[in-house]
């Protein structure tokens, strides 16, 4: 928690959130302590539902944001509150999951997005920065292609990509 740089991610998340209907519900997967991602969304008036596998993180989230909803569960097992959402954000989570679980998660996310306007955001931070520069470029290309294919199969098109201050890679996806 102490190591999380609160300047990385909130601005890009806020910009994305402002493309969603006002005060709608957003699912934050791997929400951690909620700072700064859920915090940015709550600050804009969205209803935030956080899921995290760590009881310690969920405890900190609940203390900080009593008005939000929080569930202590793995994203693999969570029922995602048994409801649908206008937006889903996963900051700093995908790179921790195996390829199979990433695909399962994208499938689950596609199922909880509202049918009329489906928007989601995936963030895949720093996963390949440890590799050398040439490897990074090659592996990054592979990753983008694979994500593109999985998202496409679930009916979610990649409509934008960005990098933030920490060189974290964001995929914006949309299902019209
Ligand atoms: C790098 S932190 C990111 C936290 C927060 N989203 C942020 O941007 O600061 C990753 C979080 O994912 C959670 N996590 C890891 N694997 C998970 C899983 N399979 N299901 C749910 N949460 C998971 C961890 O407990 C941790 O809080």
CSV table of C-alpha atoms in Angstrom, one decimal, residues 27 29 80 83-88 102-122 150-157 173-175:
chain,number,residue,atom,x,y,z
A,27,UNK,CA,-16.6,-2.4,-11.2
A,29,UNK,CA,-11.3,-5.4,-10.3
A,80,UNK,CA,-19.3,-9.6,-9.4
A,83,UNK,CA,-25.3,-7.4,-11.3
A,84,UNK,CA,-24.3,-5.5,-14.4
A,85,UNK,CA,-22.1,-2.4,-14.9
A,86,UNK,CA,-21.5,0.4,-17.3
A,87,UNK,CA,-17.8,0.3,-16.9
A,88,UNK,CA,-15.1,-2.1,-15.6
A,102,UNK,CA,-6.9,-13.4,-18.1
A,103,UNK,CA,-9.1,-14.9,-20.8
A,104,UNK,CA,-11.6,-16.2,-18.3
A,105,UNK,CA,-11.7,-12.7,-16.7
A,106,UNK,CA,-12.3,-11.0,-20.0
A,107,UNK,CA,-15.2,-13.5,-20.7
A,108,UNK,CA,-16.7,-12.7,-17.2
A,109,UNK,CA,-16.3,-9.0,-17.8
A,110,UNK,CA,-18.1,-9.1,-21.1
A,111,UNK,CA,-21.0,-10.9,-19.3
A,112,UNK,CA,-21.5,-8.2,-16.7
A,113,UNK,CA,-21.3,-5.2,-19.0
A,114,UNK,CA,-24.7,-3.6,-19.6
A,115,UNK,CA,-26.2,-4.6,-23.0
A,116,UNK,CA,-26.8,-1.2,-24.4
A,117,UNK,CA,-23.5,0.6,-23.9
A,118,UNK,CA,-20.7,-1.6,-23.0
A,119,UNK,CA,-17.5,0.0,-22.1
A,120,UNK,CA,-14.5,-1.3,-20.3
A,121,UNK,CA,-10.9,-0.6,-19.5
A,122,UNK,CA,-8.1,-2.9,-19.0
A,150,UNK,CA,-9.4,-12.4,-26.9
A,151,UNK,CA,-11.3,-9.1,-26.6
A,152,UNK,CA,-12.6,-9.5,-30.1
A,153,UNK,CA,-13.9,-13.0,-29.5
A,154,UNK,CA,-15.9,-11.6,-26.6
A,155,UNK,CA,-17.4,-8.9,-28.7
A,156,UNK,CA,-15.2,-6.1,-27.2
A,157,UNK,CA,-13.3,-4.0,-29.6
A,173,UNK,CA,-12.6,-1.4,-25.2
A,174,UNK,CA,-16.2,-0.9,-26.3
A,175,UNK,CA,-19.1,-3.0,-27.3
